[in-house]
């Protein structure tokens, strides 16, 4: 380490210098970032209004180094926040003021693609899309396809149990992972799941997937691959009424069809998207559905016919089936670019993520319309309709702190309605710091207590990504008090955009 670095570190506060000195014994200088300039890019994830500069950021390259880092932090009592690409929208990778960010960005290797077992063994920093690119030469791909797949990592997908357009038919991250290797906060190796179908012992794999980096640091993952379908075609169906569109989603599934993708957008969303990517959407429709079928040409033809019948019966005013692969990709380009399209029509947008039973999609959309008036903010809606996973995008101006505050309250109210309708406060983006309060509505005190006990079984000192995903009893009491009083919730951070 250069003398200047040692000298300036010694000038730093004592706990920080103790940590940095210990880290410098196991990592190179370039793998430890600690100046304000170097740590600034890590101060938030996709939930940009919530920011916190960490004590330091480390970029290890081997599992051995990760284990050493964890042991050091455990010994010094320093909290650790694991991080992939930092695209989480719920603040799961938000740093802690007294903590270390453990970036897994250098774990980028695809260790093996095995066409016989149809698996890919990868390091956690591998980007989602890269897995499918590597598997393509064997006619295989990795099915979970978040819209952020060009940037987000497999480690982050495990952390959030990420979903995507194709998850209705092929399952979420949870259903597409065979095994996970990781390290506990004490630096001890752990392995969950196996290639064999029914490993002995408790099945902890589903517990770790979606655990938001709170139970173990993932260092290696074995993913399941699926054969690329021979053909895929997509129906674009228009509706004069969003409720009818929502009903059609429920009817398609009730007819025993599991489309390869079943997405819905309201008129405000299609207008925003059309101005951005010109996907060919029907701008007269109050809502459009995109229903994809994949398989052999015969299977696709039969399923497209069945879905067309159901959609017509449910009141579709216009039905267009992609006539070529180019047209299919054009239809999807609109849906996949909906978030950036929202960014073009508003200074900022707040992406919510909740689920409702499919039959209540129309009801929720109606309630959101009423909230738009109450909060004097616009909301456009895109969603994984087949899963009932809604993504209302609340448009606001972050330069106005009061507007951001209203947007947050608007989002909280949407999630409260999701629970009221029998849904959940998160579909695929996780809880992080964003949805801590509404977790109080979703779960009872004994259930939340159980979550804490599970966390304690892995991390008794509560050092691995603490204060995320599970609200404390005190926080829930305060949240309940606020809601009874009907006031806006106090915000822990000042918004900064
Ligand atoms: C434009 C846009 C579109 C999106 N679309 C979708 C979508 O369609 N579907 C969807 O599900 N999500 C979507 N997301 C959200 C986000 O991309 C996903 O949650 C993704 O899985 C996060 O991956 P990441 O690598 O960025 O993880 P990060 O944001 O870095 O981390 C996410 C969580 O995982 C933990 N973590 C990361 N790596 C590890 C590791 N190695 N070990 C243990 N814990 C770890 C972190 O601590 C954190 O809690 C979208 C985000 C954006 C910005």
PDB file of N, CA, C and O in Angstrom, residues 304-358:
ATOM      1  N   UNK A 304     -52.689 -20.025 -30.000  1.00  0.00           N
ATOM      2  CA  UNK A 304     -53.069 -18.668 -30.459  1.00  0.00           C
ATOM      3  C   UNK A 304     -54.570 -18.655 -30.780  1.00  0.00           C
ATOM      4  O   UNK A 304     -55.288 -17.713 -30.419  1.00  0.00           O
ATOM      5  N   UNK A 305     -55.036 -19.704 -31.410  1.00  0.00           N
ATOM      6  CA  UNK A 305     -56.460 -19.782 -31.762  1.00  0.00           C
ATOM      7  C   UNK A 305     -57.332 -19.790 -30.496  1.00  0.00           C
ATOM      8  O   UNK A 305     -58.312 -19.058 -30.396  1.00  0.00           O
ATOM      9  N   UNK A 306     -56.922 -20.600 -29.520  1.00  0.00           N
ATOM     10  CA  UNK A 306     -57.706 -20.685 -28.271  1.00  0.00           C
ATOM     11  C   UNK A 306     -57.706 -19.349 -27.531  1.00  0.00           C
ATOM     12  O   UNK A 306     -58.725 -18.888 -27.037  1.00  0.00           O
ATOM     13  N   UNK A 307     -56.528 -18.706 -27.468  1.00  0.00           N
ATOM     14  CA  UNK A 307     -56.456 -17.423 -26.742  1.00  0.00           C
ATOM     15  C   UNK A 307     -57.283 -16.366 -27.465  1.00  0.00           C
ATOM     16  O   UNK A 307     -57.966 -15.561 -26.823  1.00  0.00           O
ATOM     17  N   UNK A 308     -57.251 -16.389 -28.805  1.00  0.00           N
ATOM     18  CA  UNK A 308     -58.030 -15.409 -29.582  1.00  0.00           C
ATOM     19  C   UNK A 308     -59.512 -15.540 -29.246  1.00  0.00           C
ATOM     20  O   UNK A 308     -60.209 -14.541 -29.046  1.00  0.00           O
ATOM     21  N   UNK A 309     -59.986 -16.779 -29.170  1.00  0.00           N
ATOM     22  CA  UNK A 309     -61.408 -16.995 -28.860  1.00  0.00           C
ATOM     23  C   UNK A 309     -61.772 -16.414 -27.493  1.00  0.00           C
ATOM     24  O   UNK A 309     -62.780 -15.731 -27.335  1.00  0.00           O
ATOM     25  N   UNK A 310     -60.901 -16.707 -26.491  1.00  0.00           N
ATOM     26  CA  UNK A 310     -61.185 -16.205 -25.137  1.00  0.00           C
ATOM     27  C   UNK A 310     -61.182 -14.671 -25.129  1.00  0.00           C
ATOM     28  O   UNK A 310     -62.072 -14.030 -24.561  1.00  0.00           O
ATOM     29  N   UNK A 311     -60.193 -14.090 -25.787  1.00  0.00           N
ATOM     30  CA  UNK A 311     -60.062 -12.623 -25.775  1.00  0.00           C
ATOM     31  C   UNK A 311     -61.265 -11.966 -26.451  1.00  0.00           C
ATOM     32  O   UNK A 311     -61.803 -10.970 -25.965  1.00  0.00           O
ATOM     33  N   UNK A 312     -61.716 -12.543 -27.554  1.00  0.00           N
ATOM     34  CA  UNK A 312     -62.902 -11.988 -28.248  1.00  0.00           C
ATOM     35  C   UNK A 312     -64.126 -12.080 -27.331  1.00  0.00           C
ATOM     36  O   UNK A 312     -64.890 -11.141 -27.206  1.00  0.00           O
ATOM     37  N   UNK A 313     -64.252 -13.253 -26.680  1.00  0.00           N
ATOM     38  CA  UNK A 313     -65.388 -13.443 -25.778  1.00  0.00           C
ATOM     39  C   UNK A 313     -65.371 -12.403 -24.646  1.00  0.00           C
ATOM     40  O   UNK A 313     -66.418 -11.969 -24.165  1.00  0.00           O
ATOM     41  N   UNK A 314     -64.167 -11.972 -24.259  1.00  0.00           N
ATOM     42  CA  UNK A 314     -64.046 -11.019 -23.150  1.00  0.00           C
ATOM     43  C   UNK A 314     -64.146  -9.574 -23.630  1.00  0.00           C
ATOM     44  O   UNK A 314     -63.927  -8.643 -22.858  1.00  0.00           O
ATOM     45  N   UNK A 315     -64.406  -9.375 -24.914  1.00  0.00           N
ATOM     46  CA  UNK A 315     -64.672  -8.008 -25.384  1.00  0.00           C
ATOM     47  C   UNK A 315     -63.523  -7.326 -26.099  1.00  0.00           C
ATOM     48  O   UNK A 315     -63.555  -6.092 -26.261  1.00  0.00           O
ATOM     49  N   UNK A 316     -62.507  -8.075 -26.523  1.00  0.00           N
ATOM     50  CA  UNK A 316     -61.398  -7.432 -27.250  1.00  0.00           C
ATOM     51  C   UNK A 316     -61.947  -6.757 -28.512  1.00  0.00           C
ATOM     52  O   UNK A 316     -62.716  -7.355 -29.258  1.00  0.00           O
ATOM     53  N   UNK A 317     -61.542  -5.509 -28.723  1.00  0.00           N
ATOM     54  CA  UNK A 317     -62.054  -4.763 -29.881  1.00  0.00           C
ATOM     55  C   UNK A 317     -61.155  -4.935 -31.100  1.00  0.00           C
ATOM     56  O   UNK A 317     -61.568  -4.720 -32.226  1.00  0.00           O
ATOM     57  N   UNK A 318     -59.913  -5.277 -30.850  1.00  0.00           N
ATOM     58  CA  UNK A 318     -58.981  -5.478 -31.967  1.00  0.00           C
ATOM     59  C   UNK A 318     -57.967  -6.533 -31.554  1.00  0.00           C
ATOM     60  O   UNK A 318     -57.469  -6.522 -30.417  1.00  0.00           O
ATOM     61  N   UNK A 319     -57.650  -7.455 -32.494  1.00  0.00           N
ATOM     62  CA  UNK A 319     -56.661  -8.492 -32.200  1.00  0.00           C
ATOM     63  C   UNK A 319     -55.670  -8.551 -33.348  1.00  0.00           C
ATOM     64  O   UNK A 319     -56.057  -8.639 -34.513  1.00  0.00           O
ATOM     65  N   UNK A 320     -54.412  -8.459 -33.007  1.00  0.00           N
ATOM     66  CA  UNK A 320     -53.370  -8.526 -34.035  1.00  0.00           C
ATOM     67  C   UNK A 320     -52.340  -9.558 -33.579  1.00  0.00           C
ATOM     68  O   UNK A 320     -51.871  -9.504 -32.432  1.00  0.00           O
ATOM     69  N   UNK A 321     -52.000 -10.506 -34.461  1.00  0.00           N
ATOM     70  CA  UNK A 321     -51.014 -11.532 -34.106  1.00  0.00           C
ATOM     71  C   UNK A 321     -49.728 -11.232 -34.864  1.00  0.00           C
ATOM     72  O   UNK A 321     -49.766 -10.933 -36.066  1.00  0.00           O
ATOM     73  N   UNK A 322     -48.588 -11.281 -34.165  1.00  0.00           N
ATOM     74  CA  UNK A 322     -47.309 -10.971 -34.830  1.00  0.00           C
ATOM     75  C   UNK A 322     -47.118 -11.915 -36.010  1.00  0.00           C
ATOM     76  O   UNK A 322     -47.285 -13.131 -35.892  1.00  0.00           O
ATOM     77  N   UNK A 323     -46.779 -11.329 -37.156  1.00  0.00           N
ATOM     78  CA  UNK A 323     -46.656 -12.127 -38.382  1.00  0.00           C
ATOM     79  C   UNK A 323     -45.215 -12.548 -38.632  1.00  0.00           C
ATOM     80  O   UNK A 323     -44.955 -13.374 -39.511  1.00  0.00           O
ATOM     81  N   UNK A 324     -44.288 -11.996 -37.877  1.00  0.00           N
ATOM     82  CA  UNK A 324     -42.866 -12.344 -38.063  1.00  0.00           C
ATOM     83  C   UNK A 324     -42.153 -12.161 -36.729  1.00  0.00           C
ATOM     84  O   UNK A 324     -42.686 -11.522 -35.801  1.00  0.00           O
ATOM     85  N   UNK A 325     -40.945 -12.712 -36.652  1.00  0.00           N
ATOM     86  CA  UNK A 325     -40.154 -12.554 -35.422  1.00  0.00           C
ATOM     87  C   UNK A 325     -39.849 -11.070 -35.175  1.00  0.00           C
ATOM     88  O   UNK A 325     -39.864 -10.594 -34.036  1.00  0.00           O
ATOM     89  N   UNK A 326     -39.636 -10.347 -36.265  1.00  0.00           N
ATOM     90  CA  UNK A 326     -39.346  -8.909 -36.141  1.00  0.00           C
ATOM     91  C   UNK A 326     -40.543  -8.177 -35.490  1.00  0.00           C
ATOM     92  O   UNK A 326     -40.365  -7.344 -34.599  1.00  0.00           O
ATOM     93  N   UNK A 327     -41.729  -8.539 -35.944  1.00  0.00           N
ATOM     94  CA  UNK A 327     -42.911  -7.872 -35.397  1.00  0.00           C
ATOM     95  C   UNK A 327     -43.124  -8.273 -33.927  1.00  0.00           C
ATOM     96  O   UNK A 327     -43.502  -7.447 -33.094  1.00  0.00           O
ATOM     97  N   UNK A 328     -42.876  -9.540 -33.618  1.00  0.00           N
ATOM     98  CA  UNK A 328     -43.012  -9.992 -32.226  1.00  0.00           C
ATOM     99  C   UNK A 328     -42.096  -9.172 -31.315  1.00  0.00           C
ATOM    100  O   UNK A 328     -42.517  -8.674 -30.272  1.00  0.00           O
ATOM    101  N   UNK A 329     -40.838  -9.002 -31.747  1.00  0.00           N
ATOM    102  CA  UNK A 329     -39.882  -8.246 -30.925  1.00  0.00           C
ATOM    103  C   UNK A 329     -40.297  -6.779 -30.818  1.00  0.00           C
ATOM    104  O   UNK A 329     -40.097  -6.141 -29.792  1.00  0.00           O
ATOM    105  N   UNK A 330     -40.918  -6.259 -31.893  1.00  0.00           N
ATOM    106  CA  UNK A 330     -41.375  -4.856 -31.859  1.00  0.00           C
ATOM    107  C   UNK A 330     -42.501  -4.691 -30.834  1.00  0.00           C
ATOM    108  O   UNK A 330     -42.502  -3.755 -30.047  1.00  0.00           O
ATOM    109  N   UNK A 331     -43.442  -5.646 -30.821  1.00  0.00           N
ATOM    110  CA  UNK A 331     -44.521  -5.577 -29.820  1.00  0.00           C
ATOM    111  C   UNK A 331     -43.935  -5.588 -28.397  1.00  0.00           C
ATOM    112  O   UNK A 331     -44.351  -4.844 -27.530  1.00  0.00           O
ATOM    113  N   UNK A 332     -42.938  -6.465 -28.186  1.00  0.00           N
ATOM    114  CA  UNK A 332     -42.362  -6.565 -26.836  1.00  0.00           C
ATOM    115  C   UNK A 332     -41.492  -5.365 -26.497  1.00  0.00           C
ATOM    116  O   UNK A 332     -41.322  -5.020 -25.327  1.00  0.00           O
ATOM    117  N   UNK A 333     -40.897  -4.736 -27.527  1.00  0.00           N
ATOM    118  CA  UNK A 333     -39.977  -3.617 -27.244  1.00  0.00           C
ATOM    119  C   UNK A 333     -40.722  -2.519 -26.492  1.00  0.00           C
ATOM    120  O   UNK A 333     -40.157  -1.846 -25.635  1.00  0.00           O
ATOM    121  N   UNK A 334     -42.014  -2.353 -26.797  1.00  0.00           N
ATOM    122  CA  UNK A 334     -42.797  -1.340 -26.085  1.00  0.00           C
ATOM    123  C   UNK A 334     -42.882  -1.675 -24.612  1.00  0.00           C
ATOM    124  O   UNK A 334     -42.575  -0.856 -23.740  1.00  0.00           O
ATOM    125  N   UNK A 335     -43.273  -2.882 -24.303  1.00  0.00           N
ATOM    126  CA  UNK A 335     -43.416  -3.293 -22.896  1.00  0.00           C
ATOM    127  C   UNK A 335     -42.074  -3.199 -22.168  1.00  0.00           C
ATOM    128  O   UNK A 335     -41.987  -2.731 -21.039  1.00  0.00           O
ATOM    129  N   UNK A 336     -41.015  -3.671 -22.835  1.00  0.00           N
ATOM    130  CA  UNK A 336     -39.705  -3.722 -22.163  1.00  0.00           C
ATOM    131  C   UNK A 336     -39.134  -2.325 -21.938  1.00  0.00           C
ATOM    132  O   UNK A 336     -38.268  -2.137 -21.089  1.00  0.00           O
ATOM    133  N   UNK A 337     -39.607  -1.344 -22.740  1.00  0.00           N
ATOM    134  CA  UNK A 337     -39.085   0.021 -22.589  1.00  0.00           C
ATOM    135  C   UNK A 337     -40.048   0.932 -21.846  1.00  0.00           C
ATOM    136  O   UNK A 337     -39.904   2.159 -21.900  1.00  0.00           O
ATOM    137  N   UNK A 338     -41.009   0.350 -21.162  1.00  0.00           N
ATOM    138  CA  UNK A 338     -42.032   1.177 -20.502  1.00  0.00           C
ATOM    139  C   UNK A 338     -41.424   2.072 -19.409  1.00  0.00           C
ATOM    140  O   UNK A 338     -41.833   3.228 -19.261  1.00  0.00           O
ATOM    141  N   UNK A 339     -40.440   1.556 -18.665  1.00  0.00           N
ATOM    142  CA  UNK A 339     -39.879   2.374 -17.574  1.00  0.00           C
ATOM    143  C   UNK A 339     -39.128   3.585 -18.149  1.00  0.00           C
ATOM    144  O   UNK A 339     -39.391   4.716 -17.742  1.00  0.00           O
ATOM    145  N   UNK A 340     -38.186   3.367 -19.086  1.00  0.00           N
ATOM    146  CA  UNK A 340     -37.534   4.566 -19.650  1.00  0.00           C
ATOM    147  C   UNK A 340     -38.512   5.499 -20.353  1.00  0.00           C
ATOM    148  O   UNK A 340     -38.329   6.712 -20.327  1.00  0.00           O
ATOM    149  N   UNK A 341     -39.587   4.927 -20.930  1.00  0.00           N
ATOM    150  CA  UNK A 341     -40.590   5.791 -21.577  1.00  0.00           C
ATOM    151  C   UNK A 341     -41.238   6.703 -20.535  1.00  0.00           C
ATOM    152  O   UNK A 341     -41.493   7.879 -20.796  1.00  0.00           O
ATOM    153  N   UNK A 342     -41.483   6.171 -19.328  1.00  0.00           N
ATOM    154  CA  UNK A 342     -42.043   7.002 -18.251  1.00  0.00           C
ATOM    155  C   UNK A 342     -41.062   8.102 -17.889  1.00  0.00           C
ATOM    156  O   UNK A 342     -41.454   9.240 -17.610  1.00  0.00           O
ATOM    157  N   UNK A 343     -39.773   7.772 -17.917  1.00  0.00           N
ATOM    158  CA  UNK A 343     -38.739   8.761 -17.599  1.00  0.00           C
ATOM    159  C   UNK A 343     -38.692   9.904 -18.603  1.00  0.00           C
ATOM    160  O   UNK A 343     -38.193  10.987 -18.292  1.00  0.00           O
ATOM    161  N   UNK A 344     -39.232   9.671 -19.804  1.00  0.00           N
ATOM    162  CA  UNK A 344     -39.213  10.733 -20.819  1.00  0.00           C
ATOM    163  C   UNK A 344     -40.358  11.723 -20.640  1.00  0.00           C
ATOM    164  O   UNK A 344     -40.279  12.856 -21.085  1.00  0.00           O
ATOM    165  N   UNK A 345     -41.448  11.271 -20.007  1.00  0.00           N
ATOM    166  CA  UNK A 345     -42.604  12.174 -19.910  1.00  0.00           C
ATOM    167  C   UNK A 345     -42.729  12.828 -18.530  1.00  0.00           C
ATOM    168  O   UNK A 345     -43.644  13.594 -18.292  1.00  0.00           O
ATOM    169  N   UNK A 346     -41.809  12.493 -17.641  1.00  0.00           N
ATOM    170  CA  UNK A 346     -41.874  13.060 -16.287  1.00  0.00           C
ATOM    171  C   UNK A 346     -40.444  13.194 -15.754  1.00  0.00           C
ATOM    172  O   UNK A 346     -39.593  12.344 -16.057  1.00  0.00           O
ATOM    173  N   UNK A 347     -40.175  14.232 -14.937  1.00  0.00           N
ATOM    174  CA  UNK A 347     -38.816  14.363 -14.393  1.00  0.00           C
ATOM    175  C   UNK A 347     -38.418  13.112 -13.611  1.00  0.00           C
ATOM    176  O   UNK A 347     -37.268  12.684 -13.640  1.00  0.00           O
ATOM    177  N   UNK A 348     -39.370  12.518 -12.874  1.00  0.00           N
ATOM    178  CA  UNK A 348     -39.081  11.310 -12.094  1.00  0.00           C
ATOM    179  C   UNK A 348     -40.308  10.408 -12.087  1.00  0.00           C
ATOM    180  O   UNK A 348     -41.426  10.877 -12.312  1.00  0.00           O
ATOM    181  N   UNK A 349     -40.077   9.142 -11.855  1.00  0.00           N
ATOM    182  CA  UNK A 349     -41.199   8.230 -11.654  1.00  0.00           C
ATOM    183  C   UNK A 349     -40.853   7.257 -10.532  1.00  0.00           C
ATOM    184  O   UNK A 349     -39.678   6.945 -10.305  1.00  0.00           O
ATOM    185  N   UNK A 350     -41.896   6.819  -9.832  1.00  0.00           N
ATOM    186  CA  UNK A 350     -41.707   5.908  -8.705  1.00  0.00           C
ATOM    187  C   UNK A 350     -42.394   4.602  -9.088  1.00  0.00           C
ATOM    188  O   UNK A 350     -43.614   4.561  -9.246  1.00  0.00           O
ATOM    189  N   UNK A 351     -41.598   3.547  -9.265  1.00  0.00           N
ATOM    190  CA  UNK A 351     -42.143   2.266  -9.722  1.00  0.00           C
ATOM    191  C   UNK A 351     -42.586   1.425  -8.528  1.00  0.00           C
ATOM    192  O   UNK A 351     -41.758   1.044  -7.701  1.00  0.00           O
ATOM    193  N   UNK A 352     -43.871   1.150  -8.441  1.00  0.00           N
ATOM    194  CA  UNK A 352     -44.374   0.292  -7.377  1.00  0.00           C
ATOM    195  C   UNK A 352     -44.384  -1.165  -7.855  1.00  0.00           C
ATOM    196  O   UNK A 352     -44.333  -1.432  -9.054  1.00  0.00           O
ATOM    197  N   UNK A 353     -44.498  -2.060  -6.897  1.00  0.00           N
ATOM    198  CA  UNK A 353     -44.463  -3.489  -7.228  1.00  0.00           C
ATOM    199  C   UNK A 353     -45.289  -4.232  -6.188  1.00  0.00           C
ATOM    200  O   UNK A 353     -44.861  -4.392  -5.049  1.00  0.00           O
ATOM    201  N   UNK A 354     -46.502  -4.609  -6.573  1.00  0.00           N
ATOM    202  CA  UNK A 354     -47.344  -5.398  -5.667  1.00  0.00           C
ATOM    203  C   UNK A 354     -48.132  -6.400  -6.496  1.00  0.00           C
ATOM    204  O   UNK A 354     -48.133  -6.324  -7.728  1.00  0.00           O
ATOM    205  N   UNK A 355     -48.777  -7.329  -5.829  1.00  0.00           N
ATOM    206  CA  UNK A 355     -49.587  -8.287  -6.588  1.00  0.00           C
ATOM    207  C   UNK A 355     -51.020  -8.290  -6.065  1.00  0.00           C
ATOM    208  O   UNK A 355     -51.272  -7.969  -4.900  1.00  0.00           O
ATOM    209  N   UNK A 356     -51.926  -8.644  -6.972  1.00  0.00           N
ATOM    210  CA  UNK A 356     -53.321  -8.904  -6.572  1.00  0.00           C
ATOM    211  C   UNK A 356     -53.786 -10.161  -7.303  1.00  0.00           C
ATOM    212  O   UNK A 356     -53.249 -10.492  -8.370  1.00  0.00           O
ATOM    213  N   UNK A 357     -54.764 -10.879  -6.746  1.00  0.00           N
ATOM    214  CA  UNK A 357     -55.347 -11.979  -7.509  1.00  0.00           C
ATOM    215  C   UNK A 357     -55.824 -11.426  -8.862  1.00  0.00           C
ATOM    216  O   UNK A 357     -56.376 -10.315  -8.912  1.00  0.00           O
ATOM    217  N   UNK A 358     -55.618 -12.186  -9.916  1.00  0.00           N
ATOM    218  CA  UNK A 358     -55.901 -11.677 -11.281  1.00  0.00           C
ATOM    219  C   UNK A 358     -57.293 -11.066 -11.401  1.00  0.00           C
ATOM    220  O   UNK A 358     -57.482 -10.056 -12.059  1.00  0.00           O
TER     221      UNK A 358
END
